[in-house]
Short mmCIF file of N, CA and C in Angstrom, two decimals:
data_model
loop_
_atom_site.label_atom_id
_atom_site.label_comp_id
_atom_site.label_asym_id
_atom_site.label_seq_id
_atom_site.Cartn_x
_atom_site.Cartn_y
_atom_site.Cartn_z
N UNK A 20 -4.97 -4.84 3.20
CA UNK A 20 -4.05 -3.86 3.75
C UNK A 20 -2.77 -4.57 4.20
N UNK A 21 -1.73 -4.03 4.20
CA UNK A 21 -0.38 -4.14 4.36
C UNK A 21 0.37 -3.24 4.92
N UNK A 22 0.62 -2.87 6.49
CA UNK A 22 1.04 -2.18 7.05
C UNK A 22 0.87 -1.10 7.12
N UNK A 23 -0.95 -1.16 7.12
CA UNK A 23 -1.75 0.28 6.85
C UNK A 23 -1.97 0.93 5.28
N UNK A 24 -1.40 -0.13 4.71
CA UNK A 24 -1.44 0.50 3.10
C UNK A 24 -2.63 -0.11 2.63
N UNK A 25 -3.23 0.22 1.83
CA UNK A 25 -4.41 -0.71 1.11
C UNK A 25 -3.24 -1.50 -0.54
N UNK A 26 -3.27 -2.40 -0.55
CA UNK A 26 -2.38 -3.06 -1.84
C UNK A 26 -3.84 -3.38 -2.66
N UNK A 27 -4.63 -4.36 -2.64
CA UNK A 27 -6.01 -4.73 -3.47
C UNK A 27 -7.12 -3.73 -3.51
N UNK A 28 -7.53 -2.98 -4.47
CA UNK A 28 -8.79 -2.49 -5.00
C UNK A 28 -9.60 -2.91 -6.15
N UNK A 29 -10.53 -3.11 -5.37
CA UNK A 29 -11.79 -3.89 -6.60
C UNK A 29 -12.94 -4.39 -5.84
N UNK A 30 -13.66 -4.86 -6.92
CA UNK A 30 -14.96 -5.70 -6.15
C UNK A 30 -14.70 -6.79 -5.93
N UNK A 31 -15.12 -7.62 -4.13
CA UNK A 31 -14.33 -8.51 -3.49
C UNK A 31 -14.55 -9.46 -4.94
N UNK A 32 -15.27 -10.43 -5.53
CA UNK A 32 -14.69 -11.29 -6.38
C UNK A 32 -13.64 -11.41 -6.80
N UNK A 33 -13.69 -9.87 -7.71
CA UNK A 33 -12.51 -9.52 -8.74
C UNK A 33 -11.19 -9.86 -7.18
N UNK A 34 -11.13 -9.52 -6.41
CA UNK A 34 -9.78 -9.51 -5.51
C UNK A 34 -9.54 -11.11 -4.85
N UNK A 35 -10.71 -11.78 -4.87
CA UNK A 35 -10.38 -12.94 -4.65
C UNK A 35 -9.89 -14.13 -5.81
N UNK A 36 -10.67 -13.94 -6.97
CA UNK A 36 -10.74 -14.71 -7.84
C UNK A 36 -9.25 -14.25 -8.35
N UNK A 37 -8.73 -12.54 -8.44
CA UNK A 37 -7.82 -12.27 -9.66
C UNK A 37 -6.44 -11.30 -8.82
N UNK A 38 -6.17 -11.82 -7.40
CA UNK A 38 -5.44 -11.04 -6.80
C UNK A 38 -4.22 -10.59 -7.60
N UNK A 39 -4.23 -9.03 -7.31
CA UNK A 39 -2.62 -8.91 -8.60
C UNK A 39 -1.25 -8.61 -7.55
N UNK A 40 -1.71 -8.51 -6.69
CA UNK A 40 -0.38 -8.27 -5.31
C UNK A 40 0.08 -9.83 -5.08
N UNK A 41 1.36 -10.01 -4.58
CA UNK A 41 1.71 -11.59 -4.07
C UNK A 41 1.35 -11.87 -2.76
N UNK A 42 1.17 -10.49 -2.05
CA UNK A 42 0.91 -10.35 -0.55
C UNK A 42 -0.52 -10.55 -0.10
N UNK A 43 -1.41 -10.32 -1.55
CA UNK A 43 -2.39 -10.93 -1.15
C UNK A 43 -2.48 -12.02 -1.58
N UNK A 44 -2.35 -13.02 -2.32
CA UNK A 44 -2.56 -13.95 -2.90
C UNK A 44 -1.55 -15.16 -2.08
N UNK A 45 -0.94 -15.21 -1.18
CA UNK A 45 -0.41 -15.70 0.45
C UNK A 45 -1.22 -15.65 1.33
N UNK A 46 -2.10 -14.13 1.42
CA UNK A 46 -3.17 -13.98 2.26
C UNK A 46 -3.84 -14.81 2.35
N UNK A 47 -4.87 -15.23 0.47
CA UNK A 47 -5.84 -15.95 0.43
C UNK A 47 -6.10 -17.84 0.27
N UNK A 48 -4.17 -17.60 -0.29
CA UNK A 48 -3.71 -19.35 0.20
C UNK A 48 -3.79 -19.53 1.10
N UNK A 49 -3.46 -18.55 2.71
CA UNK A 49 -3.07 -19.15 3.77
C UNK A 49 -4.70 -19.91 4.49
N UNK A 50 -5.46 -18.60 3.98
CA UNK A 50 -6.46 -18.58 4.72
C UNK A 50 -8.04 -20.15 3.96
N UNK A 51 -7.44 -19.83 2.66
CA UNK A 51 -7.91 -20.92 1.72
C UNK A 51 -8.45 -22.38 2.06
N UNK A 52 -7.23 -22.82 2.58
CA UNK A 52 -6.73 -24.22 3.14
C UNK A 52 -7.67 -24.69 4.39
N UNK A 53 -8.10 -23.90 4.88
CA UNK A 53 -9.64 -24.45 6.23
C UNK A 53 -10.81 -24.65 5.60
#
């Protein structure tokens, strides 16, 4: 979600492995890195 919006739909793999938003795929770099 993004300011209450949902941007990613899918099954979590598919959204982790194949994010198609940039907003998520920042998300999952940021969070990645620990």
């Amino acid at each position: 979600m993004d300011g209450g919006v949902i941007v990613e739909q899918g099954d979590a793999r598919q959204v982790i492995e194949h994010p198609r938003e940039e907003r998520t795929r920042q998300f999952l770099a940021r969070y990645s890195e620990n």
